[in-house]
């Protein structure tokens, strides 16, 4: 307890005998209670005693605590009690007493003049030892103030979440019980504080702030630009310190503003979600500059660079000299900017019936602005006549749009008719480029249908829709039907109304209603537009709107007569229509394959055993295939396969570990529709027929040179040799005729593949010579067929004559070299020349 006693102030000299002579107050630990006891000593007498608890010595009714006692003060000491639950720290008690009536202090009174005695006391809360406040995460480099310890107490900081973890630092609490932790050298992770009594507080976490900073463009032409700042893990404004070894203090101030000191300038309150830091390189010499950006209160730092080039004369150009689109659609054009970030575009119809002026501003610094011009909105009060993409930072503003008589309000019925328009581009009121916009007549073309799997996400993105659909007019119940229409001149309106207009209409009506029932109509569908290709898609979910199997529908897309005439100088046009139809079929699935006379599916016990099926579900539909066997050799296998373009289903299983004769079931399930469809069949394993062999045939001339462009035919397959003279076939074991044709001449031979395991043979045959049994599957081909003297005495035949030359034999002397790269095969080739 700290006590300070002061003599009565001069203002009360000669006061009554009951004046306060001393005041005491005990320190309060809020852990033990929130009431402070104050004792005021004074002379005998009836009257009043006041006490004020304050920190700054000036009375503030909202912050200070006032207590008093009125009546008998004959005991020469009065006890006052005050609730100090909201206080924390050191306070002064100012006291006054009188045997008469006393006025309370007024707002702003100097309590040292008002009181007769005072003392100090402390309000603390031992429960707050190690108090970190509400914050648990701190960025590396920040200072953390932790309160609630005893003054002078030693506090250990441990890396981890337990006092048993290694201490990294010892700190001593100041007189107020506070320690200050500098986290600059702290690694990322948790920490706890431990006091003299081994009580742990925390934990708190130190994390490294993640920042990025880069200029909007890698180059700037001695003009203004922006340095963008972002932080992935700190979403609040910070003070940035910017430095560069390439820039002096004066340069830093000229570029970033503020006051630079020791090669560093501070920019305050930079928001990661804001507009960045303005940077003006107008007075900076050309060259590349490396800039370091750090956060003032953390260790976060990053480096970026920018190249300053000579100032470019302001200029703007269109990205094309001619643009073409249909009237009523959306025109896209781009303005390329150099040495400026803004320009003006004037658009005028050839006969000046319409003109508009817009400003374009390059806000992201990439040197271009892409503008979209909705020709349906042109001339109306619609805001979206000229605009940029939703994700663009660039802006387009309309200065005004006028008719030929200078009237700005053109009305909702106004249309830009097909015509030629002049585009003029200005920078600082000087014309810099010209272009032409041609608006053509819109039209309505073909209509078609396609199908997509149930559940496929195709209702918003054109690419997703096109990747998931397959052309067809029969849709399985539960799948999605897609109606596609080729049409132009309507996308400006679609951008506004999302097909909610009387001008455009899609009618889908049942053409085969049951007798005495009304035809079903489909009115709910998603609309997906592809303006780049003048196409609209309508997505129908067949699980909705009473759509059932065996129903047939007629589809009509129409553009109203009024809409067509609104884009024509005449009013005698008819509505435009496109028609098609589709059918809804009952969803089905069927297991296919080699069934025996008893209707049992036969599957080979092969490591790549194939199970097949068929479905009318949309290609891309997932189907589950399950194989299940019980008994002495049970197994359970399942896979997911997709329905192919022609409805085919195929999947492979490794059944090589199971013996022929094993019985099992095959079940195929499609659970994508409203109701699950499934088929299960009995199956049995049969001996594997093995795998086809990969056979490579090389065609050579008599001198051993590879011949390209030769057609080689085997088993109704024909391949043409490349530069290496080779062709490859997949063949089962057996005997085959081989024919090689080149420049109109033909040479033939016989190939025999024996079904042997673990044999790789190579053989060479010179067609047109006496070559017998070149490779019959035994080991002779390893000794004789591939010797280096294939055109000599021992050429491919142990018993051949000495003068076997292809040019003296029938055919054209081409040698056919067969290299059998087989997993299991022997090969025999016999001359048939």
mmCIF file of C-alpha atoms in Angstrom, residues 2 33 100 119 261 324 350 368 602 677 693 720 744 769 812:
data_model
loop_
_atom_site.group_PDB
_atom_site.id
_atom_site.type_symbol
_atom_site.label_atom_id
_atom_site.label_comp_id
_atom_site.label_asym_id
_atom_site.label_seq_id
_atom_site.Cartn_x
_atom_site.Cartn_y
_atom_site.Cartn_z
ATOM 1 C CA UNK A 2 1.247 3.447 -0.900
ATOM 2 C CA UNK A 33 -13.614 -8.819 -4.127
ATOM 3 C CA UNK A 100 -22.035 21.357 7.862
ATOM 4 C CA UNK A 119 -3.719 8.979 -0.691
ATOM 5 C CA UNK A 261 15.150 8.957 -43.759
ATOM 6 C CA UNK A 324 -18.682 -7.054 -87.350
ATOM 7 C CA UNK A 350 -22.828 6.551 -91.198
ATOM 8 C CA UNK A 368 -5.667 -1.991 -72.793
ATOM 9 C CA UNK A 602 -18.548 -66.871 -70.172
ATOM 10 C CA UNK A 677 -31.998 -49.762 -63.169
ATOM 11 C CA UNK A 693 1.068 -60.908 -79.769
ATOM 12 C CA UNK A 720 2.280 -48.696 -94.415
ATOM 13 C CA UNK A 744 3.219 -51.873 -107.728
ATOM 14 C CA UNK A 769 14.736 -66.808 -102.349
ATOM 15 C CA UNK A 812 11.078 -57.269 -106.665
#
